Amino acid sequence: MTQDPRKTSLMAALQKQGIRDSRVLDAIATVPREVFVEDAFSDQAYADQALPISCGQTISQPYVVALMTEALDVKAVHRVLEIGTGSGYQSAVLSHLCKRVYTVERFRTLADKAARRFDALKLKNVTQTVGDGTKGWLRLAPFDRIIVTAAAKDVPQALLDQLEPGGVMVLPIEERAGKQDLYRITRTEAGFERQHLVPVRFVPLVEGLPKESLA
Ligand code: SAH
């Protein structure tokens, strides 16, 4: 199969920036990012940058998706919780690496659009809900892996509680205005270990639901 040359150069750029995990690279190469960007930006689908989606949100930069996915260390047997479905792109990448992705989005508009994309791509192992992801997804907890794709001031306690012992969570934290960093948190027997990864820039993790999702 011949690959879009723009996709080939994105894959090369990800490797050059240090993404090594071949399963992660394969998953990214498999998912057609053009399906997840807005039509107006389809010519930029394989540029290594975040792009606007509906509801004032963004689809993350491919490098950041790759980095977070690699840091999450996802295995084929894992049940993964994602907070912030957005376009659905990160969920689609994860769906190729784990047993099932459970993804939570606070905007119904975004969740509905993402659902149509998962259907179109025949991704059968993604389960979605509209809800406030700061509360996790208690009914389906605990999870082997948790990924949060919006920045909170602090790690939501519910997410720590819903992480399986030995589990890993990757999330951006905004400790002070305008300064966000990506962290990997591992749940050990003794508690939680926190490792700093890189500075990042995400939309905020917002508590509660917008009006459009309450109907
Ligand atoms: N993973 C997405 C990135 C989307 S941006 C992708 O691949 O496209 C982050 C998303 O988090 C936004 O859609 C935003 O609405 C959502 N979000 C923010 N706070 C949230 C919360 N408390 N619960 C669920 N989703 C939330």
PDB file of C-alpha atoms and ligand atoms in Angstrom:
ATOM      1  CA  MET A   1       0.000   0.000   0.000  1.00  0.00           C
ATOM      2  CA  THR A   2       1.424   3.405  -0.917  1.00  0.00           C
ATOM      3  CA  GLN A   3       1.346   5.917   1.874  1.00  0.00           C
ATOM      4  CA  ASP A   4       0.497   9.610   1.626  1.00  0.00           C
ATOM      5  CA  PRO A   5       3.908  11.375   1.423  1.00  0.00           C
ATOM      6  CA  ARG A   6       2.749  13.888   4.045  1.00  0.00           C
ATOM      7  CA  LYS A   7       2.088  11.000   6.402  1.00  0.00           C
ATOM      8  CA  THR A   8       5.510   9.515   5.635  1.00  0.00           C
ATOM      9  CA  SER A   9       7.212  12.773   6.565  1.00  0.00           C
ATOM     10  CA  LEU A  10       5.145  13.095   9.759  1.00  0.00           C
ATOM     11  CA  MET A  11       6.222   9.588  10.783  1.00  0.00           C
ATOM     12  CA  ALA A  12       9.854  10.514  10.125  1.00  0.00           C
ATOM     13  CA  ALA A  13       9.440  13.713  12.163  1.00  0.00           C
ATOM     14  CA  LEU A  14       8.024  11.756  15.132  1.00  0.00           C
ATOM     15  CA  GLN A  15      10.983   9.371  15.078  1.00  0.00           C
ATOM     16  CA  LYS A  16      13.408  12.257  14.815  1.00  0.00           C
ATOM     17  CA  GLN A  17      11.819  13.810  17.913  1.00  0.00           C
ATOM     18  CA  GLY A  18      12.512  10.606  19.849  1.00  0.00           C
ATOM     19  CA  ILE A  19       9.408   8.428  19.507  1.00  0.00           C
ATOM     20  CA  ARG A  20      10.851   4.897  19.471  1.00  0.00           C
ATOM     21  CA  ASP A  21       8.035   2.489  20.343  1.00  0.00           C
ATOM     22  CA  SER A  22       7.224   0.726  17.072  1.00  0.00           C
ATOM     23  CA  ARG A  23       3.730  -0.249  18.246  1.00  0.00           C
ATOM     24  CA  VAL A  24       2.943   3.407  18.913  1.00  0.00           C
ATOM     25  CA  LEU A  25       4.386   4.475  15.554  1.00  0.00           C
ATOM     26  CA  ASP A  26       2.391   1.753  13.774  1.00  0.00           C
ATOM     27  CA  ALA A  27      -0.824   2.822  15.497  1.00  0.00           C
ATOM     28  CA  ILE A  28      -0.274   6.437  14.452  1.00  0.00           C
ATOM     29  CA  ALA A  29       0.530   5.367  10.901  1.00  0.00           C
ATOM     30  CA  THR A  30      -2.687   3.309  10.840  1.00  0.00           C
ATOM     31  CA  VAL A  31      -5.122   6.032  11.956  1.00  0.00           C
ATOM     32  CA  PRO A  32      -6.150   8.466   9.177  1.00  0.00           C
ATOM     33  CA  ARG A  33      -5.853  11.829  10.976  1.00  0.00           C
ATOM     34  CA  GLU A  34      -7.724  13.557   8.133  1.00  0.00           C
ATOM     35  CA  VAL A  35     -10.896  11.832   9.377  1.00  0.00           C
ATOM     36  CA  PHE A  36     -10.539  13.627  12.746  1.00  0.00           C
ATOM     37  CA  VAL A  37      -9.755  17.188  11.646  1.00  0.00           C
ATOM     38  CA  GLU A  38     -12.356  19.693  10.452  1.00  0.00           C
ATOM     39  CA  ASP A  39     -12.802  19.901   6.665  1.00  0.00           C
ATOM     40  CA  ALA A  40     -11.331  23.400   6.621  1.00  0.00           C
ATOM     41  CA  PHE A  41      -8.028  21.986   7.921  1.00  0.00           C
ATOM     42  CA  SER A  42      -7.829  18.743   5.932  1.00  0.00           C
ATOM     43  CA  ASP A  43      -4.773  19.997   4.045  1.00  0.00           C
ATOM     44  CA  GLN A  44      -3.000  20.257   7.424  1.00  0.00           C
ATOM     45  CA  ALA A  45      -4.030  16.831   8.729  1.00  0.00           C
ATOM     46  CA  TYR A  46      -0.432  15.559   8.696  1.00  0.00           C
ATOM     47  CA  ALA A  47       1.280  18.719   9.878  1.00  0.00           C
ATOM     48  CA  ASP A  48       2.742  18.189  13.345  1.00  0.00           C
ATOM     49  CA  GLN A  49       0.481  20.706  15.028  1.00  0.00           C
ATOM     50  CA  ALA A  50      -2.694  21.005  17.083  1.00  0.00           C
ATOM     51  CA  LEU A  51      -5.728  22.191  15.107  1.00  0.00           C
ATOM     52  CA  PRO A  52      -9.077  23.749  16.118  1.00  0.00           C
ATOM     53  CA  ILE A  53     -12.165  21.483  16.357  1.00  0.00           C
ATOM     54  CA  SER A  54     -15.755  22.372  17.397  1.00  0.00           C
ATOM     55  CA  CYS A  55     -16.727  23.866  20.781  1.00  0.00           C
ATOM     56  CA  GLY A  56     -13.521  25.916  21.052  1.00  0.00           C
ATOM     57  CA  GLN A  57     -11.393  22.777  21.585  1.00  0.00           C
ATOM     58  CA  THR A  58      -8.386  21.318  19.748  1.00  0.00           C
ATOM     59  CA  ILE A  59      -7.136  18.037  18.317  1.00  0.00           C
ATOM     60  CA  SER A  60      -3.713  17.505  19.903  1.00  0.00           C
ATOM     61  CA  GLN A  61      -0.428  17.749  18.033  1.00  0.00           C
ATOM     62  CA  PRO A  62       0.623  14.315  16.672  1.00  0.00           C
ATOM     63  CA  TYR A  63       3.950  14.482  18.556  1.00  0.00           C
ATOM     64  CA  VAL A  64       2.121  15.005  21.853  1.00  0.00           C
ATOM     65  CA  VAL A  65      -0.279  12.130  21.069  1.00  0.00           C
ATOM     66  CA  ALA A  66       2.735   9.913  20.296  1.00  0.00           C
ATOM     67  CA  LEU A  67       4.612  10.980  23.420  1.00  0.00           C
ATOM     68  CA  MET A  68       1.624  10.490  25.744  1.00  0.00           C
ATOM     69  CA  THR A  69       0.786   7.132  24.175  1.00  0.00           C
ATOM     70  CA  GLU A  70       4.382   5.969  24.536  1.00  0.00           C
ATOM     71  CA  ALA A  71       4.556   7.178  28.152  1.00  0.00           C
ATOM     72  CA  LEU A  72       1.322   5.346  28.929  1.00  0.00           C
ATOM     73  CA  ASP A  73       3.000   1.998  28.088  1.00  0.00           C
ATOM     74  CA  VAL A  74      -0.212   0.405  26.862  1.00  0.00           C
ATOM     75  CA  LYS A  75      -0.467  -3.374  26.605  1.00  0.00           C
ATOM     76  CA  ALA A  76      -2.929  -5.404  24.515  1.00  0.00           C
ATOM     77  CA  VAL A  77      -4.764  -6.595  27.662  1.00  0.00           C
ATOM     78  CA  HIS A  78      -5.321  -3.112  29.095  1.00  0.00           C
ATOM     79  CA  ARG A  79      -8.557  -1.231  29.708  1.00  0.00           C
ATOM     80  CA  VAL A  80      -7.743   2.436  29.173  1.00  0.00           C
ATOM     81  CA  LEU A  81      -9.739   5.437  30.404  1.00  0.00           C
ATOM     82  CA  GLU A  82      -9.358   8.658  28.406  1.00  0.00           C
ATOM     83  CA  ILE A  83     -10.667  11.981  29.676  1.00  0.00           C
ATOM     84  CA  GLY A  84     -11.360  14.452  26.844  1.00  0.00           C
ATOM     85  CA  THR A  85     -12.519  12.588  23.713  1.00  0.00           C
ATOM     86  CA  GLY A  86     -12.393  15.777  21.618  1.00  0.00           C
ATOM     87  CA  SER A  87     -12.038  14.729  17.977  1.00  0.00           C
ATOM     88  CA  GLY A  88     -11.574  11.080  18.959  1.00  0.00           C
ATOM     89  CA  TYR A  89      -8.100  10.897  17.431  1.00  0.00           C
ATOM     90  CA  GLN A  90      -6.239   9.889  20.612  1.00  0.00           C
ATOM     91  CA  SER A  91      -8.920   7.255  21.351  1.00  0.00           C
ATOM     92  CA  ALA A  92      -8.511   5.827  17.845  1.00  0.00           C
ATOM     93  CA  VAL A  93      -4.732   5.559  18.278  1.00  0.00           C
ATOM     94  CA  LEU A  94      -5.182   3.842  21.665  1.00  0.00           C
ATOM     95  CA  SER A  95      -7.816   1.469  20.273  1.00  0.00           C
ATOM     96  CA  HIS A  96      -5.116  -0.224  18.186  1.00  0.00           C
ATOM     97  CA  LEU A  97      -2.940  -0.829  21.254  1.00  0.00           C
ATOM     98  CA  CYS A  98      -5.250  -1.989  24.023  1.00  0.00           C
ATOM     99  CA  LYS A  99      -8.250  -4.169  24.769  1.00  0.00           C
ATOM    100  CA  ARG A 100     -10.782  -1.363  25.179  1.00  0.00           C
ATOM    101  CA  VAL A 101     -10.783   2.432  25.358  1.00  0.00           C
ATOM    102  CA  TYR A 102     -13.336   4.151  27.606  1.00  0.00           C
ATOM    103  CA  THR A 103     -13.504   7.819  26.690  1.00  0.00           C
ATOM    104  CA  VAL A 104     -15.357  10.686  28.394  1.00  0.00           C
ATOM    105  CA  GLU A 105     -16.212  14.065  26.814  1.00  0.00           C
ATOM    106  CA  ARG A 106     -18.181  16.947  28.336  1.00  0.00           C
ATOM    107  CA  PHE A 107     -19.470  18.331  24.979  1.00  0.00           C
ATOM    108  CA  ARG A 108     -22.173  16.167  23.404  1.00  0.00           C
ATOM    109  CA  THR A 109     -21.461  17.754  19.993  1.00  0.00           C
ATOM    110  CA  LEU A 110     -17.880  16.465  20.093  1.00  0.00           C
ATOM    111  CA  ALA A 111     -18.843  13.046  21.475  1.00  0.00           C
ATOM    112  CA  ASP A 112     -21.419  12.590  18.669  1.00  0.00           C
ATOM    113  CA  LYS A 113     -18.934  13.574  15.974  1.00  0.00           C
ATOM    114  CA  ALA A 114     -16.297  11.248  17.410  1.00  0.00           C
ATOM    115  CA  ALA A 115     -18.867   8.404  17.506  1.00  0.00           C
ATOM    116  CA  ARG A 116     -19.496   8.777  13.775  1.00  0.00           C
ATOM    117  CA  ARG A 117     -15.756   8.606  13.130  1.00  0.00           C
ATOM    118  CA  PHE A 118     -15.304   5.460  15.257  1.00  0.00           C
ATOM    119  CA  ASP A 119     -18.172   3.864  13.294  1.00  0.00           C
ATOM    120  CA  ALA A 120     -16.757   4.904   9.933  1.00  0.00           C
ATOM    121  CA  LEU A 121     -13.383   3.393  10.851  1.00  0.00           C
ATOM    122  CA  LYS A 122     -15.061   0.284  12.350  1.00  0.00           C
ATOM    123  CA  LEU A 123     -13.325   0.744  15.691  1.00  0.00           C
ATOM    124  CA  LYS A 124     -15.300  -1.667  17.831  1.00  0.00           C
ATOM    125  CA  ASN A 125     -13.359  -1.389  21.084  1.00  0.00           C
ATOM    126  CA  VAL A 126     -14.078   2.244  21.959  1.00  0.00           C
ATOM    127  CA  THR A 127     -16.825   2.937  24.522  1.00  0.00           C
ATOM    128  CA  GLN A 128     -17.903   6.544  24.974  1.00  0.00           C
ATOM    129  CA  THR A 129     -19.918   8.669  27.346  1.00  0.00           C
ATOM    130  CA  VAL A 130     -20.827  12.326  27.797  1.00  0.00           C
ATOM    131  CA  GLY A 131     -19.862  13.333  31.306  1.00  0.00           C
ATOM    132  CA  ASP A 132     -17.557  15.218  33.614  1.00  0.00           C
ATOM    133  CA  GLY A 133     -14.288  13.330  33.376  1.00  0.00           C
ATOM    134  CA  THR A 134     -12.905  14.914  36.545  1.00  0.00           C
ATOM    135  CA  LYS A 135     -15.068  12.257  38.237  1.00  0.00           C
ATOM    136  CA  GLY A 136     -13.632   9.448  36.080  1.00  0.00           C
ATOM    137  CA  TRP A 137     -16.019   6.622  35.171  1.00  0.00           C
ATOM    138  CA  LEU A 138     -16.753   4.970  38.493  1.00  0.00           C
ATOM    139  CA  ARG A 139     -19.061   2.222  37.195  1.00  0.00           C
ATOM    140  CA  LEU A 140     -16.288   0.817  34.986  1.00  0.00           C
ATOM    141  CA  ALA A 141     -13.308   1.428  37.303  1.00  0.00           C
ATOM    142  CA  PRO A 142     -10.572   0.505  38.012  1.00  0.00           C
ATOM    143  CA  PHE A 143      -8.515   1.083  34.858  1.00  0.00           C
ATOM    144  CA  ASP A 144      -5.043  -0.172  33.922  1.00  0.00           C
ATOM    145  CA  ARG A 145      -4.206   3.117  32.260  1.00  0.00           C
ATOM    146  CA  ILE A 146      -5.679   6.642  32.431  1.00  0.00           C
ATOM    147  CA  ILE A 147      -4.873   9.447  30.000  1.00  0.00           C
ATOM    148  CA  VAL A 148      -6.161  12.993  30.453  1.00  0.00           C
ATOM    149  CA  THR A 149      -5.990  15.232  27.392  1.00  0.00           C
ATOM    150  CA  ALA A 150      -6.968  18.530  29.062  1.00  0.00           C
ATOM    151  CA  ALA A 151      -5.030  20.394  31.747  1.00  0.00           C
ATOM    152  CA  ALA A 152      -6.144  20.474  35.399  1.00  0.00           C
ATOM    153  CA  LYS A 153      -4.655  22.504  38.252  1.00  0.00           C
ATOM    154  CA  ASP A 154      -4.147  19.295  40.172  1.00  0.00           C
ATOM    155  CA  VAL A 155      -4.654  15.571  39.618  1.00  0.00           C
ATOM    156  CA  PRO A 156      -8.359  14.814  40.153  1.00  0.00           C
ATOM    157  CA  GLN A 157      -8.681  12.540  43.220  1.00  0.00           C
ATOM    158  CA  ALA A 158     -11.330  10.396  41.489  1.00  0.00           C
ATOM    159  CA  LEU A 159      -8.818   9.495  38.780  1.00  0.00           C
ATOM    160  CA  LEU A 160      -6.184   8.471  41.321  1.00  0.00           C
ATOM    161  CA  ASP A 161      -8.833   6.345  43.070  1.00  0.00           C
ATOM    162  CA  GLN A 162      -9.850   4.675  39.780  1.00  0.00           C
ATOM    163  CA  LEU A 163      -6.306   3.678  38.784  1.00  0.00           C
ATOM    164  CA  GLU A 164      -5.496  -0.013  39.232  1.00  0.00           C
ATOM    165  CA  PRO A 165      -2.526  -0.805  41.541  1.00  0.00           C
ATOM    166  CA  GLY A 166       0.498  -0.922  39.218  1.00  0.00           C
ATOM    167  CA  GLY A 167      -1.413   1.329  36.827  1.00  0.00           C
ATOM    168  CA  VAL A 168      -0.120   4.373  34.993  1.00  0.00           C
ATOM    169  CA  MET A 169      -1.751   7.755  34.342  1.00  0.00           C
ATOM    170  CA  VAL A 170      -0.426  10.413  31.964  1.00  0.00           C
ATOM    171  CA  LEU A 171      -1.786  13.945  32.228  1.00  0.00           C
ATOM    172  CA  PRO A 172      -0.959  17.635  31.849  1.00  0.00           C
ATOM    173  CA  ILE A 173      -1.003  19.754  35.011  1.00  0.00           C
ATOM    174  CA  GLU A 174      -1.190  23.545  35.047  1.00  0.00           C
ATOM    175  CA  GLU A 175       0.490  24.428  38.327  1.00  0.00           C
ATOM    176  CA  ARG A 176       0.324  28.127  37.633  1.00  0.00           C
ATOM    177  CA  ALA A 177      -1.366  30.180  34.913  1.00  0.00           C
ATOM    178  CA  GLY A 178       0.202  29.511  31.531  1.00  0.00           C
ATOM    179  CA  LYS A 179       2.673  26.890  32.770  1.00  0.00           C
ATOM    180  CA  GLN A 180       1.676  23.334  31.942  1.00  0.00           C
ATOM    181  CA  ASP A 181       3.722  20.167  32.278  1.00  0.00           C
ATOM    182  CA  LEU A 182       3.087  16.583  31.329  1.00  0.00           C
ATOM    183  CA  TYR A 183       3.407  14.028  34.144  1.00  0.00           C
ATOM    184  CA  ARG A 184       3.383  10.257  34.395  1.00  0.00           C
ATOM    185  CA  ILE A 185       1.924   8.947  37.641  1.00  0.00           C
ATOM    186  CA  THR A 186       2.435   5.318  38.632  1.00  0.00           C
ATOM    187  CA  ARG A 187       0.382   3.700  41.361  1.00  0.00           C
ATOM    188  CA  THR A 188       2.735   1.617  43.501  1.00  0.00           C
ATOM    189  CA  GLU A 189       2.143  -0.379  46.680  1.00  0.00           C
ATOM    190  CA  ALA A 190       3.437   2.583  48.644  1.00  0.00           C
ATOM    191  CA  GLY A 191       1.335   5.235  46.929  1.00  0.00           C
ATOM    192  CA  PHE A 192       1.818   7.337  43.809  1.00  0.00           C
ATOM    193  CA  GLU A 193       5.088   8.154  42.035  1.00  0.00           C
ATOM    194  CA  ARG A 194       5.145  11.238  39.864  1.00  0.00           C
ATOM    195  CA  GLN A 195       7.565  11.746  36.985  1.00  0.00           C
ATOM    196  CA  HIS A 196       7.915  14.968  35.003  1.00  0.00           C
ATOM    197  CA  LEU A 197       7.957  14.552  31.218  1.00  0.00           C
ATOM    198  CA  VAL A 198       7.859  17.779  29.160  1.00  0.00           C
ATOM    199  CA  PRO A 199       6.209  21.219  29.084  1.00  0.00           C
ATOM    200  CA  VAL A 200       2.957  21.146  27.074  1.00  0.00           C
ATOM    201  CA  ARG A 201      -0.039  23.241  26.103  1.00  0.00           C
ATOM    202  CA  PHE A 202      -3.573  21.865  26.425  1.00  0.00           C
ATOM    203  CA  VAL A 203      -7.091  23.288  26.688  1.00  0.00           C
ATOM    204  CA  PRO A 204      -8.318  23.357  30.318  1.00  0.00           C
ATOM    205  CA  LEU A 205     -10.012  20.447  32.088  1.00  0.00           C
ATOM    206  CA  VAL A 206     -13.353  21.991  33.050  1.00  0.00           C
ATOM    207  CA  GLU A 207     -15.622  20.653  35.795  1.00  0.00           C
ATOM    208  CA  GLY A 208     -19.329  20.122  35.176  1.00  0.00           C
ATOM    209  CA  LEU A 209     -21.257  19.944  31.911  1.00  0.00           C
ATOM    210  CA  PRO A 210     -22.080  22.654  29.360  1.00  0.00           C
ATOM    211  CA  LYS A 211     -25.804  23.364  28.674  1.00  0.00           C
ATOM    212  CA  GLU A 212     -25.777  21.486  25.363  1.00  0.00           C
ATOM    213  CA  SER A 213     -24.960  18.251  27.190  1.00  0.00           C
ATOM    214  CA  LEU A 214     -27.654  18.548  29.871  1.00  0.00           C
ATOM    215  CA  ALA A 215     -30.721  18.050  27.629  1.00  0.00           C
TER     216      ALA A 215
HETATM  217  N1  SAH B   1      -7.958  13.693  22.960  1.00  0.00           N
HETATM  218  C1  SAH B   1      -8.502  14.759  22.121  1.00  0.00           C
HETATM  219  C2  SAH B   1      -8.016  16.115  22.578  1.00  0.00           C
HETATM  220  C3  SAH B   1      -9.171  17.017  22.726  1.00  0.00           C
HETATM  221  S1  SAH B   1      -8.912  18.529  23.595  1.00  0.00           S
HETATM  222  C4  SAH B   1      -8.210  14.498  20.657  1.00  0.00           C
HETATM  223  O1  SAH B   1      -7.475  13.549  20.339  1.00  0.00           O
HETATM  224  O2  SAH B   1      -8.762  15.207  19.799  1.00  0.00           O
HETATM  225  C5  SAH B   1      -9.493  18.125  25.208  1.00  0.00           C
HETATM  226  C6  SAH B   1     -10.952  17.748  25.340  1.00  0.00           C
HETATM  227  O3  SAH B   1     -11.204  17.605  26.733  1.00  0.00           O
HETATM  228  C7  SAH B   1     -11.947  18.788  24.841  1.00  0.00           C
HETATM  229  O4  SAH B   1     -12.799  18.203  23.891  1.00  0.00           O
HETATM  230  C8  SAH B   1     -12.720  19.196  26.094  1.00  0.00           C
HETATM  231  O5  SAH B   1     -14.082  19.466  25.863  1.00  0.00           O
HETATM  232  C9  SAH B   1     -12.534  17.969  26.965  1.00  0.00           C
HETATM  233  N2  SAH B   1     -12.741  18.195  28.384  1.00  0.00           N
HETATM  234  C10 SAH B   1     -12.348  19.237  29.150  1.00  0.00           C
HETATM  235  N3  SAH B   1     -12.748  19.076  30.429  1.00  0.00           N
HETATM  236  C11 SAH B   1     -13.388  17.874  30.480  1.00  0.00           C
HETATM  237  C12 SAH B   1     -14.040  17.139  31.520  1.00  0.00           C
HETATM  238  N4  SAH B   1     -14.118  17.591  32.778  1.00  0.00           N
HETATM  239  N5  SAH B   1     -14.604  15.958  31.203  1.00  0.00           N
HETATM  240  C13 SAH B   1     -14.553  15.465  29.944  1.00  0.00           C
HETATM  241  N6  SAH B   1     -13.967  16.118  28.916  1.00  0.00           N
HETATM  242  C14 SAH B   1     -13.392  17.310  29.186  1.00  0.00           C
END
